[in-house]
JSON list of C-alpha atoms and ligand atoms in Angstrom, two decimals:
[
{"chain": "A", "resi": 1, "resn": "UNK", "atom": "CA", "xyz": [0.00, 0.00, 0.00]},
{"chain": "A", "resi": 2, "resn": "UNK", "atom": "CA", "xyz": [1.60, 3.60, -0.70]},
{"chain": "A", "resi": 3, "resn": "UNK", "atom": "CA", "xyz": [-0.11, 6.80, -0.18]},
{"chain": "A", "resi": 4, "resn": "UNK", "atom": "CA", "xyz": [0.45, 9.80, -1.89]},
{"chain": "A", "resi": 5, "resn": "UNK", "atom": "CA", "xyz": [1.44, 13.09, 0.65]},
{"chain": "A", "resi": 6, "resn": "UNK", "atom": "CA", "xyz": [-0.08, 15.71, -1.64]},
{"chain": "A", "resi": 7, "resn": "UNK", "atom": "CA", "xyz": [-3.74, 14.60, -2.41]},
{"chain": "A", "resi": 8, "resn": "UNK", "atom": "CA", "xyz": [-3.95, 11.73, -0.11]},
{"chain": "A", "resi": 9, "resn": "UNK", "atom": "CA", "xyz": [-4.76, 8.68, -2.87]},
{"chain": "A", "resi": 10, "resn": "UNK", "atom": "CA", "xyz": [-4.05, 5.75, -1.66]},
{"chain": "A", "resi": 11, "resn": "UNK", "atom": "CA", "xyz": [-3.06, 2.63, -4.43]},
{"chain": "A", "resi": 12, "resn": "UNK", "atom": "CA", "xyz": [-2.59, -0.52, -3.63]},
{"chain": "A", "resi": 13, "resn": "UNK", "atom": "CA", "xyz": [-0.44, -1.22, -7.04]},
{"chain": "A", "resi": 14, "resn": "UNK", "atom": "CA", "xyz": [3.20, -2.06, -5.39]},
{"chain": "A", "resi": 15, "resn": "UNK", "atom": "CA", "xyz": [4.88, -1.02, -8.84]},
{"chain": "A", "resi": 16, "resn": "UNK", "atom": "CA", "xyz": [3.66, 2.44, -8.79]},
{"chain": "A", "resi": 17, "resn": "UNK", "atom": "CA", "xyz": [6.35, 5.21, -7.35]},
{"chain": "A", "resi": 18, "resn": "UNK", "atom": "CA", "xyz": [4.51, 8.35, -8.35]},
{"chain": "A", "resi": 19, "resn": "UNK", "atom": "CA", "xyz": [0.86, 9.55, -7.87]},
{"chain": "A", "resi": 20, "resn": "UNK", "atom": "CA", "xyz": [-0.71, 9.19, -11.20]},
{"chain": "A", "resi": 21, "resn": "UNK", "atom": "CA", "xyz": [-2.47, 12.50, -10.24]},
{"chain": "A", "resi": 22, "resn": "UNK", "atom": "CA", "xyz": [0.15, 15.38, -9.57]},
{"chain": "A", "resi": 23, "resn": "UNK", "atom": "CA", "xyz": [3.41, 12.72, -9.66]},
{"chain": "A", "resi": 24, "resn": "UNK", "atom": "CA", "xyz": [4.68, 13.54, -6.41]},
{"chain": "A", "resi": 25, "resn": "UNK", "atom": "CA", "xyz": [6.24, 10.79, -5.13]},
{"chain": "A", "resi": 26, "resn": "UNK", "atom": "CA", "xyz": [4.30, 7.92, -3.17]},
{"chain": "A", "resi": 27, "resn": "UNK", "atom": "CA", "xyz": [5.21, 6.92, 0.43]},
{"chain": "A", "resi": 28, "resn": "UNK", "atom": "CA", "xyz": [5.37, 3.11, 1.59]},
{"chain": "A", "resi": 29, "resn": "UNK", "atom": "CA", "xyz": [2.16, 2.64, 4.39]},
{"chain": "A", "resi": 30, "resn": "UNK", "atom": "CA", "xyz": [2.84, -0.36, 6.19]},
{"chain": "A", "resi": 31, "resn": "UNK", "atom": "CA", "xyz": [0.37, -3.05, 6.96]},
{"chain": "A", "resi": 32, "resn": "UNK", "atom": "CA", "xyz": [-1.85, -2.27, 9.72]},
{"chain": "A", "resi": 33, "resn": "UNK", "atom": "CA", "xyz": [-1.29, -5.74, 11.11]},
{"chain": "A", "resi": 34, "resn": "UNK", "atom": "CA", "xyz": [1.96, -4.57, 12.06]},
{"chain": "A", "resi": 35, "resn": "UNK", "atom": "CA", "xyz": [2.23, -1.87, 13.92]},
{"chain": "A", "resi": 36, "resn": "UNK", "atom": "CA", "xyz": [-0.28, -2.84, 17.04]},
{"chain": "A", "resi": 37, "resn": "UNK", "atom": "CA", "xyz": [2.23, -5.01, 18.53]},
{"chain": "A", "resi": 38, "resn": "UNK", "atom": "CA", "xyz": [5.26, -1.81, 18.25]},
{"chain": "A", "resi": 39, "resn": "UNK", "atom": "CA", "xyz": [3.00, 0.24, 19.98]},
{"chain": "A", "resi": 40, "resn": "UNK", "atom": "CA", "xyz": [3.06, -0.41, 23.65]},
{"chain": "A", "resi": 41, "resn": "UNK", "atom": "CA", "xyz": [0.45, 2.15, 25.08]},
{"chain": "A", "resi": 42, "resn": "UNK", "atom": "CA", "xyz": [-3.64, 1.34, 24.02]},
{"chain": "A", "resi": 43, "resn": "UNK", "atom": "CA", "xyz": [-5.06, 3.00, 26.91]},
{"chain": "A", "resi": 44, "resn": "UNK", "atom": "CA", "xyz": [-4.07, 6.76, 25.07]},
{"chain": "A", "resi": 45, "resn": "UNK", "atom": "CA", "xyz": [-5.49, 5.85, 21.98]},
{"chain": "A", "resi": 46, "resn": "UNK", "atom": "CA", "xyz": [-7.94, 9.31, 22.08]},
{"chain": "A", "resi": 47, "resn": "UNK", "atom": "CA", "xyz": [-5.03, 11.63, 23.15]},
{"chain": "A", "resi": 48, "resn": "UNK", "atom": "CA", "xyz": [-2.84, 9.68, 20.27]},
{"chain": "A", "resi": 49, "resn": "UNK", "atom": "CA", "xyz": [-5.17, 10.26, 17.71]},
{"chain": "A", "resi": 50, "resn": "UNK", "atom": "CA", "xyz": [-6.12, 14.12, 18.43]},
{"chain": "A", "resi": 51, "resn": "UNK", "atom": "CA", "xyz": [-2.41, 15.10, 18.67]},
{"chain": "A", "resi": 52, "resn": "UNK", "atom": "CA", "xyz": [-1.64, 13.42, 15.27]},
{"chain": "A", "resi": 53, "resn": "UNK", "atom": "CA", "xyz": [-4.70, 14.57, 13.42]},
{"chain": "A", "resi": 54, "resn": "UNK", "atom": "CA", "xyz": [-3.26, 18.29, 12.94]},
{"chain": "A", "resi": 55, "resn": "UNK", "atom": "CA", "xyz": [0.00, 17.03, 11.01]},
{"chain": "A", "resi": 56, "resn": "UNK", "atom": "CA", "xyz": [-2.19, 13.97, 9.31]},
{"chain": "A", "resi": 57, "resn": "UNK", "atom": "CA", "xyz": [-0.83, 15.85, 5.77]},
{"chain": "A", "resi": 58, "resn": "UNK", "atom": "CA", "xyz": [2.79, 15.51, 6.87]},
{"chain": "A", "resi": 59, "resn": "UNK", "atom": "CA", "xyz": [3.67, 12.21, 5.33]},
{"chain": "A", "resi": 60, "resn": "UNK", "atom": "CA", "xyz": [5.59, 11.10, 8.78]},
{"chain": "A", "resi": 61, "resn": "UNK", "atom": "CA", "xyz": [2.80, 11.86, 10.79]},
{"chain": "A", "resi": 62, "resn": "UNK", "atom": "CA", "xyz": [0.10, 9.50, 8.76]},
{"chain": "A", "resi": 63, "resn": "UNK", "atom": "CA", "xyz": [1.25, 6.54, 9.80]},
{"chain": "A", "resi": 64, "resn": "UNK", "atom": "CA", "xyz": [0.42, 6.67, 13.61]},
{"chain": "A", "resi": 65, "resn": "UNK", "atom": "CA", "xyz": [-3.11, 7.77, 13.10]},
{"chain": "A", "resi": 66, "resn": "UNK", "atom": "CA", "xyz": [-4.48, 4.14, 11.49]},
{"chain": "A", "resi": 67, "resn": "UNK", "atom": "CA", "xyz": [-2.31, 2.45, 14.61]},
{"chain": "A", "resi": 68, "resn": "UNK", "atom": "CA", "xyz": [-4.53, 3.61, 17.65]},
{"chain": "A", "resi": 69, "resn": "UNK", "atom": "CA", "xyz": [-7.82, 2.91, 15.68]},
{"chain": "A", "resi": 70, "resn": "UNK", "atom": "CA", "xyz": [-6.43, -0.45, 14.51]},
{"chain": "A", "resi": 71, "resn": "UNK", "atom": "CA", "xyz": [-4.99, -1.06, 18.13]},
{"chain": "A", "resi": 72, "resn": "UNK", "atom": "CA", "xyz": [-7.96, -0.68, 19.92]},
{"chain": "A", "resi": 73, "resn": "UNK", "atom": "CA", "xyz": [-10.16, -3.91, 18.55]},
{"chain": "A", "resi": 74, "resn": "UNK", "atom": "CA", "xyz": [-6.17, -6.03, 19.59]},
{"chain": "A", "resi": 75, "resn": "UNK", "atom": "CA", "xyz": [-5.52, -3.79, 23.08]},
{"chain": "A", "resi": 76, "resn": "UNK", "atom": "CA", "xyz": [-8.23, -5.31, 25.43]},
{"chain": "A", "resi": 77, "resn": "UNK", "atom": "CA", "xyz": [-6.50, -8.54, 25.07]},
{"chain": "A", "resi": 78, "resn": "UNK", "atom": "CA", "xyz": [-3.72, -7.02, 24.88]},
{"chain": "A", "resi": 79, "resn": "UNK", "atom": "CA", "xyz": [-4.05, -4.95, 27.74]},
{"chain": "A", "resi": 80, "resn": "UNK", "atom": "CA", "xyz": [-6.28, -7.38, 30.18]},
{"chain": "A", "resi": 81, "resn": "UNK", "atom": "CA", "xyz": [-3.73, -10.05, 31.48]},
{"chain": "A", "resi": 82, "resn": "UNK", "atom": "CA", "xyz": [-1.78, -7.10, 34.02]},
{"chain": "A", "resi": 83, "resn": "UNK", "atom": "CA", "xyz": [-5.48, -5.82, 35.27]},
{"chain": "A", "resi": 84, "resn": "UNK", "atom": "CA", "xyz": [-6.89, -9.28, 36.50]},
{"chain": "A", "resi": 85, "resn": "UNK", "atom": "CA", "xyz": [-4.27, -9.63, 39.31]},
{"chain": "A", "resi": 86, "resn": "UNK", "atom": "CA", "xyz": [-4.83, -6.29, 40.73]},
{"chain": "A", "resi": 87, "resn": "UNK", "atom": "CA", "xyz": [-8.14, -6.16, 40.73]},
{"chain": "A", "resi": 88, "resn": "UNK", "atom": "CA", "xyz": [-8.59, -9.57, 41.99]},
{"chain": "A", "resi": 89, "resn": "UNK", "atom": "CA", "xyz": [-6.22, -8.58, 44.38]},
{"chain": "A", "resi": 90, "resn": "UNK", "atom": "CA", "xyz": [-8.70, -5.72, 45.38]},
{"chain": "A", "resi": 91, "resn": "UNK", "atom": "CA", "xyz": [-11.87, -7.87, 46.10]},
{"chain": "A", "resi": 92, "resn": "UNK", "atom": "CA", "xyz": [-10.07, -10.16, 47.20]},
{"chain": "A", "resi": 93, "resn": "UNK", "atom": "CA", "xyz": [-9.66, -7.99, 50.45]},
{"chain": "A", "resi": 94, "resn": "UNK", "atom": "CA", "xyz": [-12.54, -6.85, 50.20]},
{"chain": "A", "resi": 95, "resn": "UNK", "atom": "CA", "xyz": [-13.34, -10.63, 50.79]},
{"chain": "A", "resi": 96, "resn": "UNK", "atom": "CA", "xyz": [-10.86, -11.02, 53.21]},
{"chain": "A", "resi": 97, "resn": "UNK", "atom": "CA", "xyz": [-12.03, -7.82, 55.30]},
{"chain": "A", "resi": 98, "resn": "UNK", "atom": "CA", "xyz": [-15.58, -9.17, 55.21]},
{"chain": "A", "resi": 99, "resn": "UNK", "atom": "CA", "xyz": [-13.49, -12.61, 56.88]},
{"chain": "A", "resi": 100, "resn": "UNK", "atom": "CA", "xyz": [-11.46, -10.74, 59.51]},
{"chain": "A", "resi": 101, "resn": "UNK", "atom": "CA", "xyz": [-14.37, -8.44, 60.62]},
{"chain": "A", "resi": 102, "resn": "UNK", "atom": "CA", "xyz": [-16.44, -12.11, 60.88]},
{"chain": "A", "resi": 103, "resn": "UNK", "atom": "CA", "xyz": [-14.07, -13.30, 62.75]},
{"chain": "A", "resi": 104, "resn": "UNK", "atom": "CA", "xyz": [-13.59, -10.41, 65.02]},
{"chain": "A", "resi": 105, "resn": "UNK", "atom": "CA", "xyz": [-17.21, -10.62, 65.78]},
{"chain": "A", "resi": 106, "resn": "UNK", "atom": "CA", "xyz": [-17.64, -14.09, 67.11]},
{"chain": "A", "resi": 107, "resn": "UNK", "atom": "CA", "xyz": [-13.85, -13.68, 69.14]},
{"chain": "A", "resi": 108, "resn": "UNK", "atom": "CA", "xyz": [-13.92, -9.87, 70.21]},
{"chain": "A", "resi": 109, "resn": "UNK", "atom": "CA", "xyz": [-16.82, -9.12, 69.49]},
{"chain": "A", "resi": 110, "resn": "UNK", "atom": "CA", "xyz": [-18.66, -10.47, 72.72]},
{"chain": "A", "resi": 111, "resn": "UNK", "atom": "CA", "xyz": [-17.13, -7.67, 74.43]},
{"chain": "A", "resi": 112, "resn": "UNK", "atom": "CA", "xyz": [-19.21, -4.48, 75.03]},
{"chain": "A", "resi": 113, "resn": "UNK", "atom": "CA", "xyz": [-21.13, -6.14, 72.44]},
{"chain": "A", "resi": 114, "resn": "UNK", "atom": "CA", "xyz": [-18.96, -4.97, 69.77]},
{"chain": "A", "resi": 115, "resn": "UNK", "atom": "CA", "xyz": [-19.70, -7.25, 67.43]},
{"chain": "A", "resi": 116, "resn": "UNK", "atom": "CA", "xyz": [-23.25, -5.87, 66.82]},
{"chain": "A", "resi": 117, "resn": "UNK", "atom": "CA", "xyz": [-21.04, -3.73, 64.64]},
{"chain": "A", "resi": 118, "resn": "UNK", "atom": "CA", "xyz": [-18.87, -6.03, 62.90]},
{"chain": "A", "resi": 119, "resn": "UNK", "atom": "CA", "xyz": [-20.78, -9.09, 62.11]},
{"chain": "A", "resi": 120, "resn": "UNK", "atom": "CA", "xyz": [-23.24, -7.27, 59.62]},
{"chain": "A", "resi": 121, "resn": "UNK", "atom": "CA", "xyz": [-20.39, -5.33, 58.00]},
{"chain": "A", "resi": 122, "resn": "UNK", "atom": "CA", "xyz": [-19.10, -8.92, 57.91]},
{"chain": "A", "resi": 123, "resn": "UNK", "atom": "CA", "xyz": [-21.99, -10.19, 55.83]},
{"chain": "A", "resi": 124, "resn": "UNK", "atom": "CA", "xyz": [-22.89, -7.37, 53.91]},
{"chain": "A", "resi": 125, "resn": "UNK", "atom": "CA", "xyz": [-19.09, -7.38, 52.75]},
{"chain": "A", "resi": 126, "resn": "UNK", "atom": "CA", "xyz": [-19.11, -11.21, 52.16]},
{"chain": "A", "resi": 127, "resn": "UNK", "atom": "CA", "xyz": [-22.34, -10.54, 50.24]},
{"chain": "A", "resi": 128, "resn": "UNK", "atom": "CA", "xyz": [-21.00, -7.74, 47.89]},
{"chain": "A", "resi": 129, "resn": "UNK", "atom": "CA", "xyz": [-18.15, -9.48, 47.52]},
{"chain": "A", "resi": 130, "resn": "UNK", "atom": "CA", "xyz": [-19.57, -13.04, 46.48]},
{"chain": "A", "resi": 131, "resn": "UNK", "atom": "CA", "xyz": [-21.91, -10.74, 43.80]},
{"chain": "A", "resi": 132, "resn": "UNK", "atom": "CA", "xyz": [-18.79, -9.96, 42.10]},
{"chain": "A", "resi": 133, "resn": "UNK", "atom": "CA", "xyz": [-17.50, -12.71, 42.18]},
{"chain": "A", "resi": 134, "resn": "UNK", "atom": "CA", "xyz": [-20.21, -14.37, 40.26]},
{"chain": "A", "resi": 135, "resn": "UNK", "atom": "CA", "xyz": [-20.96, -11.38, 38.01]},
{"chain": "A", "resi": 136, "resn": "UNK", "atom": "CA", "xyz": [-17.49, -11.80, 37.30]},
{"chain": "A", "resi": 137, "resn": "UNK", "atom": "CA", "xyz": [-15.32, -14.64, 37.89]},
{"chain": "A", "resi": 138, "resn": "UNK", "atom": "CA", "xyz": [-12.57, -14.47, 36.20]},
{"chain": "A", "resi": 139, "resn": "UNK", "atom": "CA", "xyz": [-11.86, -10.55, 38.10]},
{"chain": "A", "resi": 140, "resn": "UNK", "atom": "CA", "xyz": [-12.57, -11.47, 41.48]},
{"chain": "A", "resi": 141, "resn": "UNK", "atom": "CA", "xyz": [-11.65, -13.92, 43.74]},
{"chain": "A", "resi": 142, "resn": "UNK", "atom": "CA", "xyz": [-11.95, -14.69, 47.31]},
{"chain": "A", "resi": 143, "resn": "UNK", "atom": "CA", "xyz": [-15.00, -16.82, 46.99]},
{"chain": "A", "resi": 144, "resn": "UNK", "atom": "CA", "xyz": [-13.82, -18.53, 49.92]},
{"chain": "A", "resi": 145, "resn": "UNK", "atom": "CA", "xyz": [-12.80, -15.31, 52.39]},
{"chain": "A", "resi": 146, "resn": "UNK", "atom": "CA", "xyz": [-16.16, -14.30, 51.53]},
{"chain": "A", "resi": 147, "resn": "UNK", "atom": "CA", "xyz": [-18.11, -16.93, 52.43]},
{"chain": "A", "resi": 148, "resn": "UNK", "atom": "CA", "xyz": [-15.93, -17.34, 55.80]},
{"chain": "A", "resi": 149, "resn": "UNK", "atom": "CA", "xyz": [-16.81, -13.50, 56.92]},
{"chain": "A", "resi": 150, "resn": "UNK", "atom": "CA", "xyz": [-20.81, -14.49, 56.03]},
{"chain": "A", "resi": 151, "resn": "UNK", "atom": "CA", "xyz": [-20.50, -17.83, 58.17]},
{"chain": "A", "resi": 152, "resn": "UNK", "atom": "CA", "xyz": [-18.47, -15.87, 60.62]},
{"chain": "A", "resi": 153, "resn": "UNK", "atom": "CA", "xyz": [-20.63, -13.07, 60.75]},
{"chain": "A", "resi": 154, "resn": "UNK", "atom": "CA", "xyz": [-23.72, -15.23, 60.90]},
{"chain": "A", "resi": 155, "resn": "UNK", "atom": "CA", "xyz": [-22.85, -17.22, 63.57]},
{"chain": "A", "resi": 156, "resn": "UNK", "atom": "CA", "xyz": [-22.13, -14.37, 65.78]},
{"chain": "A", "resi": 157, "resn": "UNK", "atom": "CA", "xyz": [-25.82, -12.80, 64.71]},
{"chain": "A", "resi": 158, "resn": "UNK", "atom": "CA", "xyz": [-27.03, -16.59, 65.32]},
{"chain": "A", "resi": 159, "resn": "UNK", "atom": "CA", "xyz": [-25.56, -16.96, 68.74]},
{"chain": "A", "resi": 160, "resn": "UNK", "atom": "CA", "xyz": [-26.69, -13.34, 69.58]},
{"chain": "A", "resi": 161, "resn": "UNK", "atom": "CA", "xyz": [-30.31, -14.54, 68.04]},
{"chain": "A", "resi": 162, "resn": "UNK", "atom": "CA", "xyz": [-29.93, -18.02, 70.31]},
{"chain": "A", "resi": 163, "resn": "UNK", "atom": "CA", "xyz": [-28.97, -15.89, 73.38]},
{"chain": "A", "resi": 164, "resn": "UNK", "atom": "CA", "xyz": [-32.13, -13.88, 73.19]},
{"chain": "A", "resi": 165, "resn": "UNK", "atom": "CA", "xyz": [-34.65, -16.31, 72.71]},
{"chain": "A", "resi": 166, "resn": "UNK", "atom": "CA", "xyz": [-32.93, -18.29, 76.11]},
{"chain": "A", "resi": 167, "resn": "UNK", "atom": "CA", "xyz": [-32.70, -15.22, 77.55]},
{"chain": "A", "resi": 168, "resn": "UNK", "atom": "CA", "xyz": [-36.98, -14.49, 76.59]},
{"chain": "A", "resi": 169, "resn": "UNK", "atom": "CA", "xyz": [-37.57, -17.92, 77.47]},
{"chain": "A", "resi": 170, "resn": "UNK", "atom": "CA", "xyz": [-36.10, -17.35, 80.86]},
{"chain": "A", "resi": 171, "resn": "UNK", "atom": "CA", "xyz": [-38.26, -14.39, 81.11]},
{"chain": "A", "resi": 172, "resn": "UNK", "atom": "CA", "xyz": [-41.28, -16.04, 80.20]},
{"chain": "A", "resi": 173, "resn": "UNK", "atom": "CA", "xyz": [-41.03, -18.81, 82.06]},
{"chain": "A", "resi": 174, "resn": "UNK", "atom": "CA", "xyz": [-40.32, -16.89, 85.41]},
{"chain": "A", "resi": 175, "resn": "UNK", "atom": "CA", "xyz": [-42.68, -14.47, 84.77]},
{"chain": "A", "resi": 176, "resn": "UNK", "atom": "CA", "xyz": [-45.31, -17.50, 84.00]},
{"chain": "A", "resi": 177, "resn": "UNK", "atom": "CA", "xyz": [-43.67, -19.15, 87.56]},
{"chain": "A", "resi": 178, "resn": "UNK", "atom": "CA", "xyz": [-44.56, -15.76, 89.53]},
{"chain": "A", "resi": 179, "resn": "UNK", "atom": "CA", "xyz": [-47.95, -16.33, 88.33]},
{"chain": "B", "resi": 1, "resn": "LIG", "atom": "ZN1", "xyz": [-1.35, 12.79, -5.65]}
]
């Protein structure tokens, strides 16, 4: 493929070295199969684009503009194999918070009753966390964390739960005693 810099025809014909319009001389365009893998930086493809479009007559310039549009289709999987690992990494303590604060609550948190707090953050965390998970398995993991901070958190909740109905029991029953 060559291009000519003055009026912009492209021709495909290999053999030709002058536009057949004004004969200025043609200029090689490579392959747009090429250049993706030279050009390191997807994300920009917008700023990349705008910056070159000015100089698109100057026959250096007209190269990079094809590259970002022709990148972008190739850059996501290009581009997804660092995000995975940071992002799992993310809800991942997001899942392990949800596990800690769980755990906190049925240890600590039957002082001052301190884990009135905890264990729902526990399970609401677990829960948000085991949503993403399954919107989205292959970002976030955890699946495991999470569902230790909801059992964790629940158990506290069902001990507290357990505690009152003894406790209401008790009071029932002496107050049907006193009768
Ligand atoms: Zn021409």
């Amino acid at each position: 493929m060559k291009r000519c810099p003055t009026c912009n025809q492209q021709f495909t014909d290999e053999w030709l070295t002058f536009c057949t319009h004004d004969g200025t001389s043609l200029i090689e365009i490579r392959g747009p199969v090429e250049p993706p893998p030279t050009f390191a930086y997807p994300p920009i493809p917008p700023t990349v684009s705008r910056s070159e479009e000015p100089t698109l007559d100057f026959p250096d310039a007209y190269t990079p503009p094809p590259v970002p549009v022709i990148a972008q289709p190739t850059s996501p999987s290009g581009w997804q194999p660092p995000p995975p690992p940071f992002i799992a990494a993310q809800q991942q303590s997001m899942a392990a918070a949800s596990l800690v604060l769980g755990i906190i609550s049925v240890t600590l948190g039957w002082c001052c009753s301190f884990g009135l707090l905890t264990a729902p953050v526990a399970i609401a965390l677990g829960i948000a966390a085991l949503v993403q998970i399954k919107n989205n398995p292959s970002r976030y993991t955890g699946k495991g964390l999470a569902i230790g901070g909801i059992a964790t958190g629940g158990l506290y909740i069902a001990f507290l739960l357990l505690l009152i109905v003894i406790y209401g029991m008790a009071i029932l029953a002496g107050g049907l005693s006193s009768l």
